[in-house]
Structure formats: C-alpha cells, structure tokens
Amino acid sequence: QSALTQPASVSGSPGQSITISCTGTSSDVGSYNLVSWYQQHPAKAPKLIIYEGSKRPSGISNRFSGSKSGNTASLTISGLQAEDEADYYCCSFAGTSTFVVFGGGTKLTVL
Amino acid sequence: QITLKESGPPLVKPTQTLTLTCTFSGFSLTTSGVGVGWIRQPPGKALEWLALIYWDDDKRYRPSLKSRLTITKDTSKNQVVLTMTNMDPVDTATYYCAHSEFGSGSYHFDYWGQGTLVTVSS
C-alpha cells in the first residue's frame, strides 16, 4: 500500500500562490474524483480543507482550491498568509481493497 | 456539533495488545452512510489510515495490518473501539479517530478527534 507522493516541502512569500502536488496511480487518484486535502498545524489534529477534489467545507477560505489531472491532484493556496504555514496531506479513495491512502505530507513555509 | 475524543493507555509494552476508545457526540453510528475511522501518525511522519467501521457494521482495514486490527462499535455508548495486537516500537504514534460519511460516497474525514499519543516501549 504505497503512499501518494507529495513534495517534502514548498515555500512562498506572503501574498504569493503555491501549489502542492499529489501523485498517485490509476488505482487511486486517477480512478476516482475522491481526493481530499488536510491542513495540520504543529501538535494539532488534521483539518479538512478540500474534499472530492475541489470542494471546500463550510468555513474554509476560497484561497484554497483543488484540482486533478490524470493521476496527479493539486492543492493551490493563493494570497499566502502566515497562518497557512503548516503540513498538508492529500488522501484518496483507492478502491475496495486498499480503500484509503494518504500522501507523505508537504511542509509549507511562509517566508 | 460533532466532536470525537480518543482515549487509551499512553504506554504499552512490546507484544501487548493496544485498546483505544473513540467517544463521539453530535452524530449517530446508526445513521445510514456514517462511518468512524482510525488514522495514526508516528512522530514527525505522515498520516496512515488504519481502519473504518460503517453504520451497518461493515468494516475495512489497512491491508498490511489487517491481521492485527479489530474495530468494533457500541452505538448505545457512542463509542468505537480499535484493538491492535502484538504492539511494536514502530507502532508508536498519535492515534486519531475521525467521522466520515463513506457510506454515502463521501470518502473523506470531516471531523477529527484531538488524538492520543501511544508509546510502545519496555
């Protein structure tokens, strides 16, 4: 059960936009529009910020957006703010056998 | 308002069995489509999905850990219990429970507990 592949770290300056990729396979990301993204601040529980590829839960800023192309999903954060500095994890449904797979996580640093 | 809270021993010895309880409120595990999952995170590492139980008592397990995991529910107490046998130091992690509606086709975890750190050491 391989994890989805994310870059270990990304960085950006306040006001800029960044994109975090999440690469899977045709058995998970590529087969289902069921990628979710979670934000995790240090010593805190993960928080859902994107589900079903591009939908935002109530209360999540529209600065967060999600997309997918082939086997790769992406999270874009626009208008970077200091409070966006956190770890970000993607997750995908992977069929009835593997079921759920998470990415390795990406540390976002706001310079 | 949906809340979940994990409880269990902070320290277990190698080879012992770990029992974790997730106590929740704000939803019912008898409602069609609802599920509760367990996810863990070793210190400084990534999230790892472990198990999920549906409202209808259907269960799913991480394939690589299936032989060691058991998930059950007690709807009268609003609790979900995860047991993991033959604990090893590599199982040291923060264990989270989370609400989902997997049974309704919503394959994401929308509410999470605060997590409980379990250390495996002799």
Short mmCIF file of C-alpha atoms in Angstrom, two decimals:
data_model
loop_
_atom_site.label_atom_id
_atom_site.label_comp_id
_atom_site.label_asym_id
_atom_site.label_seq_id
_atom_site.Cartn_x
_atom_site.Cartn_y
_atom_site.Cartn_z
CA GLN A 1 0.00 0.00 0.00
CA SER A 2 2.20 2.86 -1.29
CA ALA A 3 1.58 6.36 -0.09
CA LEU A 4 0.69 9.09 -2.52
CA THR A 5 3.74 11.16 -3.49
CA GLN A 6 3.98 14.75 -2.32
CA PRO A 7 6.95 17.13 -2.29
CA ALA A 8 8.54 17.22 1.14
CA SER A 9 8.47 20.98 1.31
CA VAL A 10 7.32 24.08 -0.51
CA SER A 11 7.70 27.74 0.36
CA GLY A 12 6.35 31.09 -0.66
CA SER A 13 6.17 34.69 0.40
CA PRO A 14 3.06 36.36 1.81
CA GLY A 15 0.62 37.21 -0.95
CA GLN A 16 2.06 34.71 -3.38
CA SER A 17 0.45 31.48 -4.60
CA ILE A 18 1.84 27.99 -4.18
CA THR A 19 0.79 24.60 -5.48
CA ILE A 20 1.31 21.24 -3.81
CA SER A 21 1.15 18.16 -6.00
CA CYS A 22 -0.07 14.72 -5.01
CA THR A 23 0.80 11.93 -7.39
CA GLY A 24 -0.88 8.57 -7.24
CA THR A 25 -1.74 5.86 -9.71
CA SER A 26 -4.57 4.76 -11.94
CA SER A 27 -5.80 2.71 -8.96
CA ASP A 28 -6.42 5.68 -6.71
CA VAL A 29 -6.14 9.35 -7.75
CA GLY A 30 -6.57 8.54 -11.41
CA SER A 31 -9.69 6.44 -10.98
CA TYR A 32 -11.74 8.48 -8.56
CA ASN A 33 -12.56 12.13 -8.03
CA LEU A 34 -12.26 11.50 -4.30
CA VAL A 35 -9.09 13.30 -3.26
CA SER A 36 -9.19 15.22 -0.02
CA TRP A 37 -6.66 17.59 1.49
CA TYR A 38 -5.88 18.22 5.15
CA GLN A 39 -4.05 21.04 6.88
CA GLN A 40 -2.17 20.21 10.08
CA HIS A 41 -0.56 22.77 12.35
CA PRO A 42 2.08 21.57 14.83
CA ALA A 43 0.65 19.43 17.62
CA LYS A 44 -2.86 19.79 16.21
CA ALA A 45 -5.26 17.38 14.57
CA PRO A 46 -5.61 17.47 10.78
CA LYS A 47 -8.32 19.72 9.38
CA LEU A 48 -10.24 19.02 6.18
CA ILE A 49 -9.78 21.83 3.65
CA ILE A 50 -10.71 20.21 0.31
CA TYR A 51 -12.82 17.17 -0.49
CA GLU A 52 -13.91 15.41 -3.67
CA GLY A 53 -11.03 17.03 -5.48
CA SER A 54 -12.16 20.65 -5.44
CA LYS A 55 -14.94 21.23 -2.91
CA ARG A 56 -14.41 23.34 0.19
CA PRO A 57 -16.11 22.62 3.50
CA SER A 58 -18.05 25.42 5.08
CA GLY A 59 -15.76 27.98 6.65
CA ILE A 60 -12.70 27.22 4.53
CA SER A 61 -11.28 30.21 2.70
CA ASN A 62 -11.65 30.37 -1.06
CA ARG A 63 -7.88 30.93 -1.15
CA PHE A 64 -7.69 27.14 -1.04
CA SER A 65 -8.52 25.30 -4.25
CA GLY A 66 -8.07 21.79 -5.57
CA SER A 67 -7.78 20.21 -9.00
CA LYS A 68 -6.78 16.98 -10.70
CA SER A 69 -5.15 15.93 -13.92
CA GLY A 70 -4.66 12.26 -14.63
CA ASN A 71 -3.00 10.59 -11.66
CA THR A 72 -1.98 13.87 -10.01
CA ALA A 73 -4.07 16.04 -7.73
CA SER A 74 -3.04 19.54 -6.74
CA LEU A 75 -3.75 21.96 -3.92
CA THR A 76 -3.28 25.66 -4.64
CA ILE A 77 -3.14 28.28 -1.92
CA SER A 78 -3.40 31.83 -3.18
CA GLY A 79 -2.67 35.02 -1.27
CA LEU A 80 -0.37 33.20 1.15
CA GLN A 81 -0.72 34.21 4.77
CA ALA A 82 1.49 33.49 7.75
CA GLU A 83 -1.17 31.22 9.27
CA ASP A 84 -1.04 28.97 6.20
CA GLU A 85 2.32 27.68 7.40
CA ALA A 86 1.54 24.05 8.22
CA ASP A 87 1.82 20.50 6.94
CA TYR A 88 -0.55 19.48 4.16
CA TYR A 89 -1.67 15.93 3.36
CA CYS A 90 -3.56 14.57 0.42
CA CYS A 91 -5.73 11.48 0.66
CA SER A 92 -7.54 9.38 -1.90
CA PHE A 93 -10.04 6.58 -2.04
CA ALA A 94 -8.23 3.63 -3.58
CA GLY A 95 -10.87 1.03 -4.25
CA THR A 96 -12.45 -1.63 -2.10
CA SER A 97 -9.20 -3.50 -1.36
CA THR A 98 -6.69 -0.78 -0.46
CA PHE A 99 -9.54 1.56 0.48
CA VAL A 100 -7.77 4.74 1.66
CA VAL A 101 -4.26 6.06 1.06
CA PHE A 102 -2.60 9.22 2.36
CA GLY A 103 0.26 11.20 0.91
CA GLY A 104 3.60 11.61 2.64
CA GLY A 105 2.85 15.22 3.57
CA THR A 106 4.25 18.59 2.49
CA LYS A 107 5.62 21.22 4.85
CA LEU A 108 4.64 24.71 3.73
CA THR A 109 6.89 27.52 4.87
CA VAL A 110 5.73 31.11 4.52
CA LEU A 111 8.88 33.16 4.14
CA GLN B 1 -21.77 19.94 16.78
CA ILE B 2 -19.72 16.84 16.06
CA THR B 3 -16.91 16.01 18.46
CA LEU B 4 -14.71 12.96 18.90
CA LYS B 5 -12.21 12.11 21.61
CA GLU B 6 -9.73 9.28 21.79
CA SER B 7 -8.72 7.54 25.00
CA GLY B 8 -6.34 4.76 25.85
CA PRO B 9 -3.06 3.93 27.55
CA PRO B 10 -0.17 6.28 26.83
CA LEU B 11 2.35 3.47 27.20
CA VAL B 12 2.23 -0.16 26.17
CA LYS B 13 4.90 -2.83 26.19
CA PRO B 14 6.07 -4.69 23.09
CA THR B 15 3.89 -7.70 22.24
CA GLN B 16 0.97 -6.32 24.25
CA THR B 17 -2.45 -5.53 22.81
CA LEU B 18 -3.49 -1.89 22.49
CA THR B 19 -7.12 -0.93 23.05
CA LEU B 20 -8.24 2.56 22.05
CA THR B 21 -11.69 4.05 22.50
CA CYS B 22 -13.23 6.83 20.44
CA THR B 23 -16.13 8.53 22.21
CA PHE B 24 -18.17 10.80 19.99
CA SER B 25 -21.16 13.13 20.08
CA GLY B 26 -23.23 15.09 17.61
CA PHE B 27 -23.98 12.17 15.31
CA SER B 28 -25.17 8.58 15.48
CA LEU B 29 -23.46 5.50 14.14
CA THR B 30 -26.89 4.13 13.32
CA THR B 31 -27.42 6.77 10.63
CA SER B 32 -27.10 5.41 7.12
CA GLY B 33 -23.82 6.31 5.46
CA VAL B 34 -21.94 7.29 8.60
CA GLY B 35 -18.57 5.79 9.49
CA VAL B 36 -15.79 6.28 12.03
CA GLY B 37 -12.20 5.71 11.06
CA TRP B 38 -8.86 5.44 12.83
CA ILE B 39 -5.74 7.14 11.48
CA ARG B 40 -2.32 7.22 13.11
CA GLN B 41 0.77 9.41 12.80
CA PRO B 42 4.21 8.36 14.04
CA PRO B 43 6.22 11.27 15.46
CA GLY B 44 7.41 13.50 12.63
CA LYS B 45 5.88 11.25 9.98
CA ALA B 46 2.84 11.07 7.74
CA LEU B 47 -0.75 10.12 8.40
CA GLU B 48 -1.63 6.45 7.94
CA TRP B 49 -5.19 5.14 7.68
CA LEU B 50 -5.83 2.06 9.81
CA ALA B 51 -9.48 1.04 9.89
CA LEU B 52 -13.06 2.17 9.43
CA ILE B 53 -16.43 0.91 10.63
CA TYR B 54 -19.72 1.74 8.94
CA TRP B 55 -23.14 2.34 10.42
CA ASP B 56 -24.19 -1.12 9.21
CA ASP B 57 -21.20 -2.76 10.98
CA ASP B 58 -19.28 -3.27 7.74
CA LYS B 59 -15.56 -2.90 8.39
CA ARG B 60 -12.47 -2.03 6.39
CA TYR B 61 -8.83 -2.49 7.40
CA ARG B 62 -5.45 -1.39 6.16
CA PRO B 63 -4.34 -4.49 4.24
CA SER B 64 -0.84 -4.61 5.74
CA LEU B 65 -2.22 -4.51 9.31
CA LYS B 66 -5.44 -6.41 8.86
CA SER B 67 -4.28 -9.42 10.87
CA ARG B 68 -3.55 -7.23 13.90
CA LEU B 69 -6.55 -4.88 13.88
CA THR B 70 -10.13 -5.19 15.11
CA ILE B 71 -12.66 -2.35 15.03
CA THR B 72 -15.99 -2.52 16.82
CA LYS B 73 -18.76 -0.13 17.79
CA ASP B 74 -21.12 0.33 20.70
CA THR B 75 -23.92 2.53 19.45
CA SER B 76 -25.55 2.73 22.88
CA LYS B 77 -22.41 4.36 24.26
CA ASN B 78 -21.49 6.32 21.10
CA GLN B 79 -18.11 4.61 21.06
CA VAL B 80 -15.82 2.93 18.57
CA VAL B 81 -13.04 0.67 19.82
CA LEU B 82 -9.85 -0.24 17.97
CA THR B 83 -7.63 -3.06 19.16
CA MET B 84 -4.17 -3.70 17.79
CA THR B 85 -2.33 -6.84 18.78
CA ASN B 86 1.38 -7.57 19.10
CA MET B 87 2.45 -3.95 19.53
CA ASP B 88 5.96 -2.98 18.46
CA PRO B 89 8.00 0.19 18.99
CA VAL B 90 7.32 1.13 15.35
CA ASP B 91 3.64 1.44 16.32
CA THR B 92 4.49 4.44 18.48
CA ALA B 93 2.24 7.18 17.13
CA THR B 94 -0.57 9.61 17.77
CA TYR B 95 -3.81 7.78 17.07
CA TYR B 96 -6.79 9.77 15.76
CA CYS B 97 -10.40 8.82 15.24
CA ALA B 98 -12.45 10.70 12.69
CA HIS B 99 -16.02 10.98 11.39
CA SER B 100 -16.85 10.25 7.80
CA GLU B 101 -19.78 9.54 5.52
CA PHE B 102 -18.01 6.95 3.42
CA GLY B 103 -21.21 5.02 3.12
CA SER B 104 -22.77 7.93 1.29
CA GLY B 105 -19.92 8.19 -1.19
CA SER B 106 -18.11 10.96 0.71
CA TYR B 107 -14.67 9.44 1.11
CA HIS B 108 -13.10 11.97 3.41
CA PHE B 109 -12.76 12.58 7.14
CA ASP B 110 -14.52 15.80 8.07
CA TYR B 111 -14.24 15.81 11.86
CA TRP B 112 -11.24 14.60 13.85
CA GLY B 113 -10.50 13.95 17.48
CA GLN B 114 -7.57 15.60 19.20
CA GLY B 115 -5.51 12.41 19.04
CA THR B 116 -3.85 10.32 21.71
CA LEU B 117 -0.15 9.54 21.81
CA VAL B 118 0.72 5.90 22.35
CA THR B 119 4.32 4.94 23.06
CA VAL B 120 5.46 1.35 22.74
CA SER B 121 8.42 0.65 24.97
CA SER B 122 9.56 -1.88 27.51
#
